[in-house]
Short mmCIF file of C-alpha atoms and ligand atoms in Angstrom, two decimals:
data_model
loop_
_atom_site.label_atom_id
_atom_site.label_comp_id
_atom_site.label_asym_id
_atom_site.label_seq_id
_atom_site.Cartn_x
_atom_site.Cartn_y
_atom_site.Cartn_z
CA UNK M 1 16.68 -8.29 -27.88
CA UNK M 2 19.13 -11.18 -28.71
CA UNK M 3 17.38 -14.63 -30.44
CA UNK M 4 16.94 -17.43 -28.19
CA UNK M 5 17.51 -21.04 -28.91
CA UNK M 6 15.33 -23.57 -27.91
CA UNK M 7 16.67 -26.29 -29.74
CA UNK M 8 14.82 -30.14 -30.87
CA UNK M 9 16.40 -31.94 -27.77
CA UNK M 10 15.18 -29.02 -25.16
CA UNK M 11 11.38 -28.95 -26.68
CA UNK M 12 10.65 -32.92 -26.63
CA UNK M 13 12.12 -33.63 -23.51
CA UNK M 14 9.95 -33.19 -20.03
CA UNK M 15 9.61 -30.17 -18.08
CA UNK M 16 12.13 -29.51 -15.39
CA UNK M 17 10.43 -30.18 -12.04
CA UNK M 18 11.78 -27.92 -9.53
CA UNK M 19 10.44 -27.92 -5.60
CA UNK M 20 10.93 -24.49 -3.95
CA UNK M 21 10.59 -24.67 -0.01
CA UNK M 22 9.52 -21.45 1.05
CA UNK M 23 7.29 -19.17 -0.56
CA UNK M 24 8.71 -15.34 0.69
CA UNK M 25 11.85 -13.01 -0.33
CA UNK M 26 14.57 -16.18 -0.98
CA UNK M 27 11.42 -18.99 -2.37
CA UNK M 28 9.91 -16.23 -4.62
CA UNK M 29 12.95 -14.39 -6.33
CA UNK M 30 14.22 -18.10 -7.11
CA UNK M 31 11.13 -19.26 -8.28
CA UNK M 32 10.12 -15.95 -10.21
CA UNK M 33 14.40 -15.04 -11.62
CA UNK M 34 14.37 -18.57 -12.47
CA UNK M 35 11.24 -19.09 -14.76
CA UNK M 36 12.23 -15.34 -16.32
CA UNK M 37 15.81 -17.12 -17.67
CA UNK M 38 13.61 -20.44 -18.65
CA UNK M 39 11.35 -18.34 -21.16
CA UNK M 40 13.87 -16.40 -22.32
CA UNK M 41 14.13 -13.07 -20.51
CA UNK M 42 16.31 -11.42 -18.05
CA UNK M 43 16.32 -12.58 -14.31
CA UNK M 44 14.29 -9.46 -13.00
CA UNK M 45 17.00 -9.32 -9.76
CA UNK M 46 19.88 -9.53 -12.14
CA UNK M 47 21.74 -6.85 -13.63
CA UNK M 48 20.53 -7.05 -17.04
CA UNK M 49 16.71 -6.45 -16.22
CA UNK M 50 17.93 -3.96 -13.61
CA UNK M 51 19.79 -1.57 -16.27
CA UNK M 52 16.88 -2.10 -19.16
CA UNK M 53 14.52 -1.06 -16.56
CA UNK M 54 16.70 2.43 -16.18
CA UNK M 55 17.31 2.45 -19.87
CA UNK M 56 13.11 1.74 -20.24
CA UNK M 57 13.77 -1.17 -22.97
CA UNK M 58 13.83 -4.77 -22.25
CA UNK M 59 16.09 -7.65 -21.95
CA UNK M 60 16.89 -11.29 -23.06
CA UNK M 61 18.12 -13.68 -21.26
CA UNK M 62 20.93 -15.22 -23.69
CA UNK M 63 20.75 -19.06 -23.01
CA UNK M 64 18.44 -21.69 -24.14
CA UNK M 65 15.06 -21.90 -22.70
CA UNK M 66 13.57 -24.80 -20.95
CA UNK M 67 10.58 -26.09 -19.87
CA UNK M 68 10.01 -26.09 -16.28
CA UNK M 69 7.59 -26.99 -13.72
CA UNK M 70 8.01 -25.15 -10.60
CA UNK M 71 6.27 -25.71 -7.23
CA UNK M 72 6.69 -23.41 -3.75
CA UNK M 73 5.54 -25.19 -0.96
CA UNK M 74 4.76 -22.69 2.22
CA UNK M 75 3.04 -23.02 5.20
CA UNK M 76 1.43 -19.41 4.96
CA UNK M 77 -1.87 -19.03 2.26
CA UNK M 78 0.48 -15.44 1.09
CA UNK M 79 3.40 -13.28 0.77
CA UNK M 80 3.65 -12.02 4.00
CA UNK M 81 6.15 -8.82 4.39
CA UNK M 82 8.12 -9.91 7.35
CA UNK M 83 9.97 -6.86 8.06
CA UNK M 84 6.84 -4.91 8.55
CA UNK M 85 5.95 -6.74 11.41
CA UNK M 86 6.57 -4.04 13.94
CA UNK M 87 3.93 -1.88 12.15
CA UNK M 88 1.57 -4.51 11.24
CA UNK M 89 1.17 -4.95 14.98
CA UNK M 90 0.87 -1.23 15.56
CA UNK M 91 -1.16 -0.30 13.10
CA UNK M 92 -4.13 -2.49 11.34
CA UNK M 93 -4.65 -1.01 8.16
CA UNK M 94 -0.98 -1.57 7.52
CA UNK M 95 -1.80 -5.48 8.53
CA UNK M 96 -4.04 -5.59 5.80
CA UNK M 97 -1.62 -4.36 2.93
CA UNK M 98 1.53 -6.30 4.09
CA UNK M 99 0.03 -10.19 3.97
CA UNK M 100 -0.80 -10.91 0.62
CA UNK M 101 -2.48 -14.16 -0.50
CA UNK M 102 -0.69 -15.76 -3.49
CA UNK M 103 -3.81 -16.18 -5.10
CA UNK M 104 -4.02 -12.13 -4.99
CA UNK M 105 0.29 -11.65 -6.32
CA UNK M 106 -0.41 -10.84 -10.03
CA UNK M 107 2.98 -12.15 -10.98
CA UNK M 108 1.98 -15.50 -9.81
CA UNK M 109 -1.07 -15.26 -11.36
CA UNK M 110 0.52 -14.25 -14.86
CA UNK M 111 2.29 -17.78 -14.99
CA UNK M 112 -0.04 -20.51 -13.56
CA UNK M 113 1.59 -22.93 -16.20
CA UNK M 114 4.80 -23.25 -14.82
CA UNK M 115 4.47 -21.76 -11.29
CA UNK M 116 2.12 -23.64 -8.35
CA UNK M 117 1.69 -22.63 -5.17
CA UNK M 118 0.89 -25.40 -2.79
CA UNK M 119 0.09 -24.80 1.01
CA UNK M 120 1.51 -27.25 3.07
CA UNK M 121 5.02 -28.35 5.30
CA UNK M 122 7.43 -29.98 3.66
CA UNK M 123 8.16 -32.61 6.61
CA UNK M 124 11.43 -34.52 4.99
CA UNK M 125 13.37 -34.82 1.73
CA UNK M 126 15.09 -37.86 0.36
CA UNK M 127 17.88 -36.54 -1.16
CA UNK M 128 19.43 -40.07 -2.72
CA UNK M 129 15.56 -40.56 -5.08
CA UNK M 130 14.59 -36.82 -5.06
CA UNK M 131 11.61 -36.69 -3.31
CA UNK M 132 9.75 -34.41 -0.57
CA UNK M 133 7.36 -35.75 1.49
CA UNK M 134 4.70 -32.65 2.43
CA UNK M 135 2.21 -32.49 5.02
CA UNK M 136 -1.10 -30.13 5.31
CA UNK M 137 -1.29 -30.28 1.63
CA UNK M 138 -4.31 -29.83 -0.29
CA UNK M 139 -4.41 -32.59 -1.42
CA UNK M 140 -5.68 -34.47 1.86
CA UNK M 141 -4.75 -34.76 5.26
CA UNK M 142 -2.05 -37.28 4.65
CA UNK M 143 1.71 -36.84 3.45
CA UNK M 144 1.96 -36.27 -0.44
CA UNK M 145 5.46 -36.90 -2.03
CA UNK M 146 6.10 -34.88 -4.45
CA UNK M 147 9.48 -36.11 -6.77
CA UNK M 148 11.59 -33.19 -8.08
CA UNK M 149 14.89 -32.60 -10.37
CA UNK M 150 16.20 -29.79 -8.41
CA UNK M 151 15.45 -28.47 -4.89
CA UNK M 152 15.79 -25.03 -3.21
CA UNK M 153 15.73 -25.05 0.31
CA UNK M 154 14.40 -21.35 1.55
CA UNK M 155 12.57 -21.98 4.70
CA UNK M 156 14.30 -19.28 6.45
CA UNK M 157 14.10 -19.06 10.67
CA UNK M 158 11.41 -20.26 12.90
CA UNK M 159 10.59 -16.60 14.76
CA UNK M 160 8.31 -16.66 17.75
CA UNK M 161 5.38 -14.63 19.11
CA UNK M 162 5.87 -11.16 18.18
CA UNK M 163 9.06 -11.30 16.77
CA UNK M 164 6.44 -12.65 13.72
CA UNK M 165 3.10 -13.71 13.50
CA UNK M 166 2.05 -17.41 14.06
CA UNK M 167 -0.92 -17.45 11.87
CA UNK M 168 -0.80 -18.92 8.99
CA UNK M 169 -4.06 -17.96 6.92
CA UNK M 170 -4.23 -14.02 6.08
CA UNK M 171 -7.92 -13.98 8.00
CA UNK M 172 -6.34 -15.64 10.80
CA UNK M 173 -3.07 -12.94 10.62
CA UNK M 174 -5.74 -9.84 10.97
CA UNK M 175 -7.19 -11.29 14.18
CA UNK M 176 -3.79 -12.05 15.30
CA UNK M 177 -2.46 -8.10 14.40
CA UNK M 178 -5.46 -7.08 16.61
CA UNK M 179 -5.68 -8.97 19.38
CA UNK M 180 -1.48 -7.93 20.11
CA UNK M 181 -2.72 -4.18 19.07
CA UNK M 182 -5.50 -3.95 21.82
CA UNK M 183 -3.78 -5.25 24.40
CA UNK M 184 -0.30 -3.02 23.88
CA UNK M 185 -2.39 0.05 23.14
CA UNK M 186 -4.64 0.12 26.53
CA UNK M 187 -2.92 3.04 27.71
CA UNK M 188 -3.32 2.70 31.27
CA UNK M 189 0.63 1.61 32.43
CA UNK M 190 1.85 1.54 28.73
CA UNK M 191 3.84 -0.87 27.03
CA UNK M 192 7.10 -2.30 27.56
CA UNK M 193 8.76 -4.06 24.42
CA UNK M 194 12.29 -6.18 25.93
CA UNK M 195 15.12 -7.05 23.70
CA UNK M 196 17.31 -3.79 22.16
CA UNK M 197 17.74 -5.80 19.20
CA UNK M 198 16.70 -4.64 15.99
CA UNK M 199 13.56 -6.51 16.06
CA UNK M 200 12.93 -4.70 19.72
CA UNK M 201 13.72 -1.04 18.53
CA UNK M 202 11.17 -1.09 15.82
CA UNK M 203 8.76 -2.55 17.49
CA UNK M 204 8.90 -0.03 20.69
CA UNK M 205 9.72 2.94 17.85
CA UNK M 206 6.37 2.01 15.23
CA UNK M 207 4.01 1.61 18.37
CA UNK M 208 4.94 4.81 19.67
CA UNK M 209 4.74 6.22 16.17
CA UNK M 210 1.35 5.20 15.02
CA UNK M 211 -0.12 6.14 18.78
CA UNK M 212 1.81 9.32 19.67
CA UNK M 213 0.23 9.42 23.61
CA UNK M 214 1.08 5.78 24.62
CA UNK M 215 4.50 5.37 27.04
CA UNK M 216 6.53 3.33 25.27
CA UNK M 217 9.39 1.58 27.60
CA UNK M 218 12.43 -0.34 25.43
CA UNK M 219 14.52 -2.64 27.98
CA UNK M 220 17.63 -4.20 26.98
CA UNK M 221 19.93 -6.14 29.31
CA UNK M 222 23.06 -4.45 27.99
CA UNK M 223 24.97 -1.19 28.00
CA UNK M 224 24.65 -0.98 24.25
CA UNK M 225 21.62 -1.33 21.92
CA UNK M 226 22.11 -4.04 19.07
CA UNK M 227 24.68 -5.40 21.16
CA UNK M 228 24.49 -8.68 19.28
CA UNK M 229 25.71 -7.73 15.94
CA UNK M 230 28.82 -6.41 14.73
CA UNK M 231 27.95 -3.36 13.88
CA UNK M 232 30.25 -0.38 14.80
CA UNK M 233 29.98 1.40 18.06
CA UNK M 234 28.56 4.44 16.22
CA UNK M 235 25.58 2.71 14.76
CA UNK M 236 24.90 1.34 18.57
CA UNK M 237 24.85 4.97 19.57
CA UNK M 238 23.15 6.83 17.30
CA UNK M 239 19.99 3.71 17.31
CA UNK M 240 19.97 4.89 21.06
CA UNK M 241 19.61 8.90 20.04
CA UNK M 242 16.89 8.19 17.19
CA UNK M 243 15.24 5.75 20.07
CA UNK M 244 14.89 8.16 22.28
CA UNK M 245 14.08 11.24 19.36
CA UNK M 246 10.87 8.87 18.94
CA UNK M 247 9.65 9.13 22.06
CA UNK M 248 10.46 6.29 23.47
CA UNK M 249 11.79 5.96 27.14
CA UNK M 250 14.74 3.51 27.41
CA UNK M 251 15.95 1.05 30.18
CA UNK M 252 19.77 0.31 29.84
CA UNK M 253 21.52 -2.70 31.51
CA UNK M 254 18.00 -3.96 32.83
CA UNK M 255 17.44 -7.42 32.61
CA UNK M 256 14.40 -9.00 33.26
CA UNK M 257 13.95 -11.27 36.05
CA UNK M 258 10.20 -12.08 35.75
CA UNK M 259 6.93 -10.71 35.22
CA UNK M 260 3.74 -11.15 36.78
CA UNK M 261 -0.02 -10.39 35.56
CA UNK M 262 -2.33 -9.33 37.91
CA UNK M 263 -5.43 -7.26 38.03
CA UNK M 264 -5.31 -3.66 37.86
CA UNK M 265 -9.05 -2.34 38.22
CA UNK M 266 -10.59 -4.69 36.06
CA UNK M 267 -8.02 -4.33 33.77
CA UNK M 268 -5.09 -7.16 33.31
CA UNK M 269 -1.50 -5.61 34.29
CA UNK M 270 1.57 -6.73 34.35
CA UNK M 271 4.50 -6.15 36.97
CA UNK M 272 7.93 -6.66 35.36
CA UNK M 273 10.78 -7.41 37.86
CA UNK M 274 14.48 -6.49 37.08
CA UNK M 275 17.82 -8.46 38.55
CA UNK M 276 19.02 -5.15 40.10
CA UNK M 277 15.67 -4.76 42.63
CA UNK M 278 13.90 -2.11 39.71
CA UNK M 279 10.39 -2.90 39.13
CA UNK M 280 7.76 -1.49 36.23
CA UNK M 281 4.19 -1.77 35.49
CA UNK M 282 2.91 -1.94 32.33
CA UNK M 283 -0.46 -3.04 30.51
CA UNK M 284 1.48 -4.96 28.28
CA UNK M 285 4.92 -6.77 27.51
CA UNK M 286 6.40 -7.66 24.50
CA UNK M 287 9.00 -10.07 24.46
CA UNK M 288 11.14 -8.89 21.27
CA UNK M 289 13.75 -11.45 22.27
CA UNK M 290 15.07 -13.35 19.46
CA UNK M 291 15.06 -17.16 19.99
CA UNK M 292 14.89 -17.79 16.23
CA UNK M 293 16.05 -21.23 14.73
CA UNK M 294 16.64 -22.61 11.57
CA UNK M 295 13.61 -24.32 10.13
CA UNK M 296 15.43 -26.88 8.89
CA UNK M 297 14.31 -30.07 10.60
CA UNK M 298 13.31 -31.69 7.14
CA UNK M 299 16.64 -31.76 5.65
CA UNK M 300 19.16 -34.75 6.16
CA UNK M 301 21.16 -33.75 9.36
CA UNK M 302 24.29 -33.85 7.28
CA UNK M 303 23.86 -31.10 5.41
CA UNK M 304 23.89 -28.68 8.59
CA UNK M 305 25.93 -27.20 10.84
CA UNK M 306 25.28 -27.90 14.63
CA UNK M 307 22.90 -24.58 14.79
CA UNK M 308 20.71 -26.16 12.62
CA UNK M 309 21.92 -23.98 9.67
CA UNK M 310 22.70 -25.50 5.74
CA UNK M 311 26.49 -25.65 5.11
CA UNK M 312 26.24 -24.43 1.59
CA UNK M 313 29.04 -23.83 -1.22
CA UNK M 314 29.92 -20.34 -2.52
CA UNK M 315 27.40 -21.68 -5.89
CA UNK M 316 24.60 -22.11 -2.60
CA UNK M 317 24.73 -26.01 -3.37
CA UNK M 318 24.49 -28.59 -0.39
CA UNK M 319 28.01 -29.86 0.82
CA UNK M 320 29.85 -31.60 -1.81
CA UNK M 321 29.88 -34.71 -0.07
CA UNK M 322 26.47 -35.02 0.57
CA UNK M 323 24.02 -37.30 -2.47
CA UNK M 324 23.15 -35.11 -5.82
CA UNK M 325 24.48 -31.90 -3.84
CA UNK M 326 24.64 -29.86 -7.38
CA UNK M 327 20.81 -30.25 -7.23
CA UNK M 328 19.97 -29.19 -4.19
CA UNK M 329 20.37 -25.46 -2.94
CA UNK M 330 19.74 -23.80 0.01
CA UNK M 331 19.07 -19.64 0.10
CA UNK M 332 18.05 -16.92 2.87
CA UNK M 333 17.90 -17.07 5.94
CA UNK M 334 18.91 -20.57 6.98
CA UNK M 335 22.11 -20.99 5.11
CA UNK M 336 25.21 -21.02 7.19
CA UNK M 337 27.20 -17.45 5.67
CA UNK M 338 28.55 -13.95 6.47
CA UNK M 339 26.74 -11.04 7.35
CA UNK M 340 23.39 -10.04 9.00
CA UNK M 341 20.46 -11.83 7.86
CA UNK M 342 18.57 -9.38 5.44
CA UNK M 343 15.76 -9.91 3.09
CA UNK M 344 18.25 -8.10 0.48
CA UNK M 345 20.61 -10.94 0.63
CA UNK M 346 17.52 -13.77 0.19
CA UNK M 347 16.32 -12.29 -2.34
CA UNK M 348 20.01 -11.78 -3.98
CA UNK M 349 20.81 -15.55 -3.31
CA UNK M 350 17.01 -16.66 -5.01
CA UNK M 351 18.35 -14.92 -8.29
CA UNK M 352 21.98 -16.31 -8.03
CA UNK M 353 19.80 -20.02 -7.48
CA UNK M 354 18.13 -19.35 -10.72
CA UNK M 355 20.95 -19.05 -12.76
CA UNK M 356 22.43 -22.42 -11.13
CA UNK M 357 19.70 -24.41 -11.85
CA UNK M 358 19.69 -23.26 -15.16
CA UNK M 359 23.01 -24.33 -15.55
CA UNK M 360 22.65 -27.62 -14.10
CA UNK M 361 18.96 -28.01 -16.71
CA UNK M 362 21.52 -26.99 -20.00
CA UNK M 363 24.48 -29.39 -18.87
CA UNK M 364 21.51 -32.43 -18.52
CA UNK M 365 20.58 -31.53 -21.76
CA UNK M 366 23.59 -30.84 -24.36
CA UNK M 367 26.55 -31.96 -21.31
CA UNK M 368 27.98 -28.42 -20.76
CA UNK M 369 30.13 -27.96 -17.93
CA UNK M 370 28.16 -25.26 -15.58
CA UNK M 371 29.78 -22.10 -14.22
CA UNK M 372 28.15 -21.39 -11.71
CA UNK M 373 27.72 -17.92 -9.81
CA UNK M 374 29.11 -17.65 -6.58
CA UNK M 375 27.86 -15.91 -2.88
CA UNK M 376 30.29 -13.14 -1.98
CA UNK M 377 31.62 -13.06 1.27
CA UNK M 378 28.73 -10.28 3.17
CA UNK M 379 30.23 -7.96 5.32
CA UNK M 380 27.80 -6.27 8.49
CA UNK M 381 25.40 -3.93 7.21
CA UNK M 382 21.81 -2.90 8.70
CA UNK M 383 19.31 -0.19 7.81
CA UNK M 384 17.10 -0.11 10.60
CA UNK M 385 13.87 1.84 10.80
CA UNK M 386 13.26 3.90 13.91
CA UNK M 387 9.94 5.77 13.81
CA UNK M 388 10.46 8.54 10.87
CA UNK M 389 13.75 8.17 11.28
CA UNK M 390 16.42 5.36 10.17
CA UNK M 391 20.06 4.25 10.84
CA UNK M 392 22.15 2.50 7.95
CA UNK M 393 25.11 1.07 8.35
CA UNK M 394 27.00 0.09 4.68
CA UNK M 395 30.66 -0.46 4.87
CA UNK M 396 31.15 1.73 1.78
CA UNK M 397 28.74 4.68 3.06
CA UNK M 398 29.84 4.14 6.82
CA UNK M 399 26.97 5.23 9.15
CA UNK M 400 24.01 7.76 8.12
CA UNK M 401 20.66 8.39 9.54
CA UNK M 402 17.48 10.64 9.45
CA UNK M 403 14.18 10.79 7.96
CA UNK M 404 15.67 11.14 4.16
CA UNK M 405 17.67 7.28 5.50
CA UNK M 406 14.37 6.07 6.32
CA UNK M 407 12.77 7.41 2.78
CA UNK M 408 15.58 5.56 1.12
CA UNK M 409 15.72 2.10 2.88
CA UNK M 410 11.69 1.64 3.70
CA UNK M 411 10.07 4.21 1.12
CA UNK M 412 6.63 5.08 3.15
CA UNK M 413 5.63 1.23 4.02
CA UNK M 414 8.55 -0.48 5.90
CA UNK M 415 9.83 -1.42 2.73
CA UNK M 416 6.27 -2.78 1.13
CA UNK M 417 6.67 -1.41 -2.04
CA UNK M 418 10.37 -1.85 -2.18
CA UNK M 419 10.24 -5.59 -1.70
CA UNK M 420 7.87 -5.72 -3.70
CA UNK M 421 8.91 -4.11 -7.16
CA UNK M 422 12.34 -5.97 -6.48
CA UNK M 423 10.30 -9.37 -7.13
CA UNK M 424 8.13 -7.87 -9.71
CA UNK M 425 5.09 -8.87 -8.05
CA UNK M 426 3.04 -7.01 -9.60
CA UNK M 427 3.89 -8.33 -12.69
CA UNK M 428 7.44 -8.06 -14.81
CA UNK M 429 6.88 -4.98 -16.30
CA UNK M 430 4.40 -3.32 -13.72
CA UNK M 431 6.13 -0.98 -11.08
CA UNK M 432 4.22 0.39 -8.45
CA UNK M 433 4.55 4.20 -8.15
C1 FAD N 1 10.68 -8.12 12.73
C2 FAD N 1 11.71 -8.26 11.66
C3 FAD N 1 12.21 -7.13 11.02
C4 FAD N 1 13.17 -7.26 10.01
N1 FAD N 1 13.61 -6.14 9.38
C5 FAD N 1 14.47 -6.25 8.33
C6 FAD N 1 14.87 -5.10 7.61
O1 FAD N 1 14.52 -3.98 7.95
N2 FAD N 1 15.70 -5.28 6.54
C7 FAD N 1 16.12 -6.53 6.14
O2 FAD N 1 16.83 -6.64 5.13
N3 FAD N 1 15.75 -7.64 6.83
C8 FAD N 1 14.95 -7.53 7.91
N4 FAD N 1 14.57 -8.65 8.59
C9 FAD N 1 15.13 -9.96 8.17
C10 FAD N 1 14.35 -10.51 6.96
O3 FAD N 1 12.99 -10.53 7.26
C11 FAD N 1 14.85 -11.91 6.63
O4 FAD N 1 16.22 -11.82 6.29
C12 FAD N 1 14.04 -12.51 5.46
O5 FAD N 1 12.71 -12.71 5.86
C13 FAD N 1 14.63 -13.84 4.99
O6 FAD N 1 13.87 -14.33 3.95
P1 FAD N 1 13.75 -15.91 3.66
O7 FAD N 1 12.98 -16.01 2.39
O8 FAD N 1 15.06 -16.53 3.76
O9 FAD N 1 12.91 -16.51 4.89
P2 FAD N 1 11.50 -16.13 5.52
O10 FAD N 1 11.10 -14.75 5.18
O11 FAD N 1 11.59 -16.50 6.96
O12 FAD N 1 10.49 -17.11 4.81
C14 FAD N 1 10.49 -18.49 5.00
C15 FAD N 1 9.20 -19.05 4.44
O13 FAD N 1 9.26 -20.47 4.51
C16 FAD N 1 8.03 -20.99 5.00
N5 FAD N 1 8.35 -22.28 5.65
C17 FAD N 1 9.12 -22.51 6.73
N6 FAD N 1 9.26 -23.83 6.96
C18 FAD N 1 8.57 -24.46 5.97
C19 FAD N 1 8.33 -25.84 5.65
N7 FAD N 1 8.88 -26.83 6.34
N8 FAD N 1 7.52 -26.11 4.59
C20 FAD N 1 6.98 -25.11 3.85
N9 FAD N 1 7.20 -23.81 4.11
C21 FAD N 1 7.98 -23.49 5.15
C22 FAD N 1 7.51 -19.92 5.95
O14 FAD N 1 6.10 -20.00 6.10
C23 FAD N 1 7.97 -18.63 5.24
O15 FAD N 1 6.98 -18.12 4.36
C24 FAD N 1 13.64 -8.54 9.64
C25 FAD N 1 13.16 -9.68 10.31
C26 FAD N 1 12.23 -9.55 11.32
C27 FAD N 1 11.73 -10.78 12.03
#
């Protein structure tokens, strides 16, 4: 392990303050990379920690260290695993294991000095004086303004109802997986889930997964499934063969017209109407239509595109033009950039973040010009769970599939564990098995 140098000038002057907005894959692997190069050690989603994780030593971070003071604001009380959200409303012991409260994330817990989690909205930033004003706080029902150095912005989408959960206390969450896994699991008419996105397929795949008996009915509007994304024809296809390898029956080029509940011997029904005169029945219907937006309403319009999504830099900064750009950043989901949005890619651009703001603490303290890293360009890629099965699509592997696919890209928890010994959650040097 290299020395580090924490020199007279870096030691007397004030901690960093640094305002996170967004506390899941992009909020935490900024928040956790970045205090890891601040004391000294190796961003754990960087290459270095990576390789002395294989080699089983351990790594410095070679740069000076800093004192820093680093607050995630989110709306949730946890981490909440977002891509298990087609099991965690299939299944409810799964529910339990994929929200967890911040309070209960060891790695959180390990640095309470420089690390706070505060629940709350952040409801507008003043980008000129540096300051966020944040809502729901605990500190009282009123706004709180909180003054920072350097901002990440890593908010992500605003998903509805049951693309993701709405709740935003873990107690509240469990009621909420329930209630949606009662109604779609009556078993009278079955369940139809509408969208053949990828959002759609695993919802319609995990239900019929975790209860083998129940008709499952996916309905997409097109010819193709994922017809959205530029994926390659053959991925398209081969969702459709593992969709229907689940179990799951499949309405092509059906769209939905309108649906109606009514009462079905006792029981609430629903009877779904298509534009081409087809009709179904089913106990319950999940709309698995994406309608997601970028929840980005408290950042200066100028900084986004007309979709509502950040116009970053290559180095994830704000647009040039825009006040103190090199100190605010934007990450995840809601930045305007290549590619399919993937929880890879937030948590690539948290650790990228780090190392900017790093850079921006060591030129305000001995005038260094940063170098900052840069996003890559992100071509299409998916993995995309269906039932035991997966399809990946990686433009250097081209397409594969199968249970082993599945193994690889979710392990045996939609990606649980994956996610979360990438962030180190369990602490830096604790790997779950
Ligand atoms: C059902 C589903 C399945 C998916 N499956 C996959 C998959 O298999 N593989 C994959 O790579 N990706 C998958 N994705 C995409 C992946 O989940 C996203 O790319 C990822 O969540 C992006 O992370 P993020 O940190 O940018 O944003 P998010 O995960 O959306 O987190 C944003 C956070 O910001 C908080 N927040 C929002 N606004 C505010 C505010 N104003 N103040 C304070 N806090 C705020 C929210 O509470 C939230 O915790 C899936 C997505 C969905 C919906």
């Amino acid at each position: 392990m290299g020395s580090i140098a924490v020199d007279d000038a870096t030691l007397s002057r004030p901690p960093f303050k640094v305002l996170v907005v967004g506390g899941s894959y992009g909020g935490l692997s900024a928040a956790l990379n970045l205090q890891d190069i601040c004391s000294g050690r190796a961003a754990r989603c960087g290459p270095d920690a990576k390789k002395a994780a294989l080699d089983g030593t351990s790594a410095a971070h070679d740069g000076p260290q800093f004192a820093v003071d680093i607050t995630v604001v989110d709306e949730r009380d946890g981490f909440y695993h977002l891509i298990g959200t087609p099991l965690a409303f299939a299944d409810e012991s799964y529910a339990e294991k994929c929200w967890v409260k911040y309070e209960d994330v060891p790695a959180l817990q390990q640095s309470p000095n420089n690390i706070r989690i505060l629940r709350g909205s952040v409801q507008s930033i003043d980008q000129e004086r540096k300051i966020a004003k944040v809502l729901g706080s605990e500190n009282g029902p009123g706004p709180i303004e909180l003054k920072y150095d350097y901002l990440i912005a890593a908010a992500g989408l605003r998903r509805v109802f049951p693309v993701v959960p709405q709740s935003l206390l873990r107690k509240q969450f469990l009621f909420e997986a329930g209630d949606h896994i009662q109604a779609a699991t009556a078993n009278r008419h079955g369940v139809a889930v509408v969208g053949g996105g990828a959002v759609g397929i695993e919802m319609a795949a995990e239900l019929k997964l975790v209860c083998p008996d129940l008709k499952v009915t996916l309905i997409h509007s097109r010819d193709k499934l994922l017809s959205a994304e530029p994926l390659p024809e053959e991925v398209k296809d081969r969702s459709l063969e593992l969709v229907h390898e689940a179990g799951v029956e499949v309405l092509m080029s059906h769209r939905v017209d309108r649906t109606e509940e009514f009462v079905d011997n006792g029981h609430k029904a629903y009877k779904v109407y298509f534009t081409n005169g087809h009709t179904l029945i089913a106990d319950s219907v999940i709309m698995a239509i994406s309608r997601s937006v970028p929840s980005t309403t408290f950042l200066p319009r100028d900084v986004l595109n007309e979709e509502g999504y950040v116009k970053i830099q290559p180095s994830l900064h704000f647009p040039s033009e825009s006040p103190n750009s090199d100190d605010h950043l934007a990450i995840g989901d809601l930045v305007k950039w290549s590619g399919i949005k993937r929880c890879g890619g937030a948590m690539h651009m948290g650790y990228l973040a780090a190392n900017n703001i790093h850079m921006r603490m060591k030129q305000a303290v001995s005038g260094t010009e940063p170098t900052y890293l840069e996003l890559d360009e992100i071509p299409p890629m998916i993995g995309l769970a269906v039932g035991k099965k997966a399809v990946a699509y990686w433009p250097t592997n081209g397409v594969s599939s199968g249970e082993d696919v599945n193994k690889l890209f979710f392990g045996d928890d939609l990606g649980f564990d994956i996610c979360w010994n990438h962030l180190r959650l369990g602490g830096y040097d604790v790997v779950k098995a």
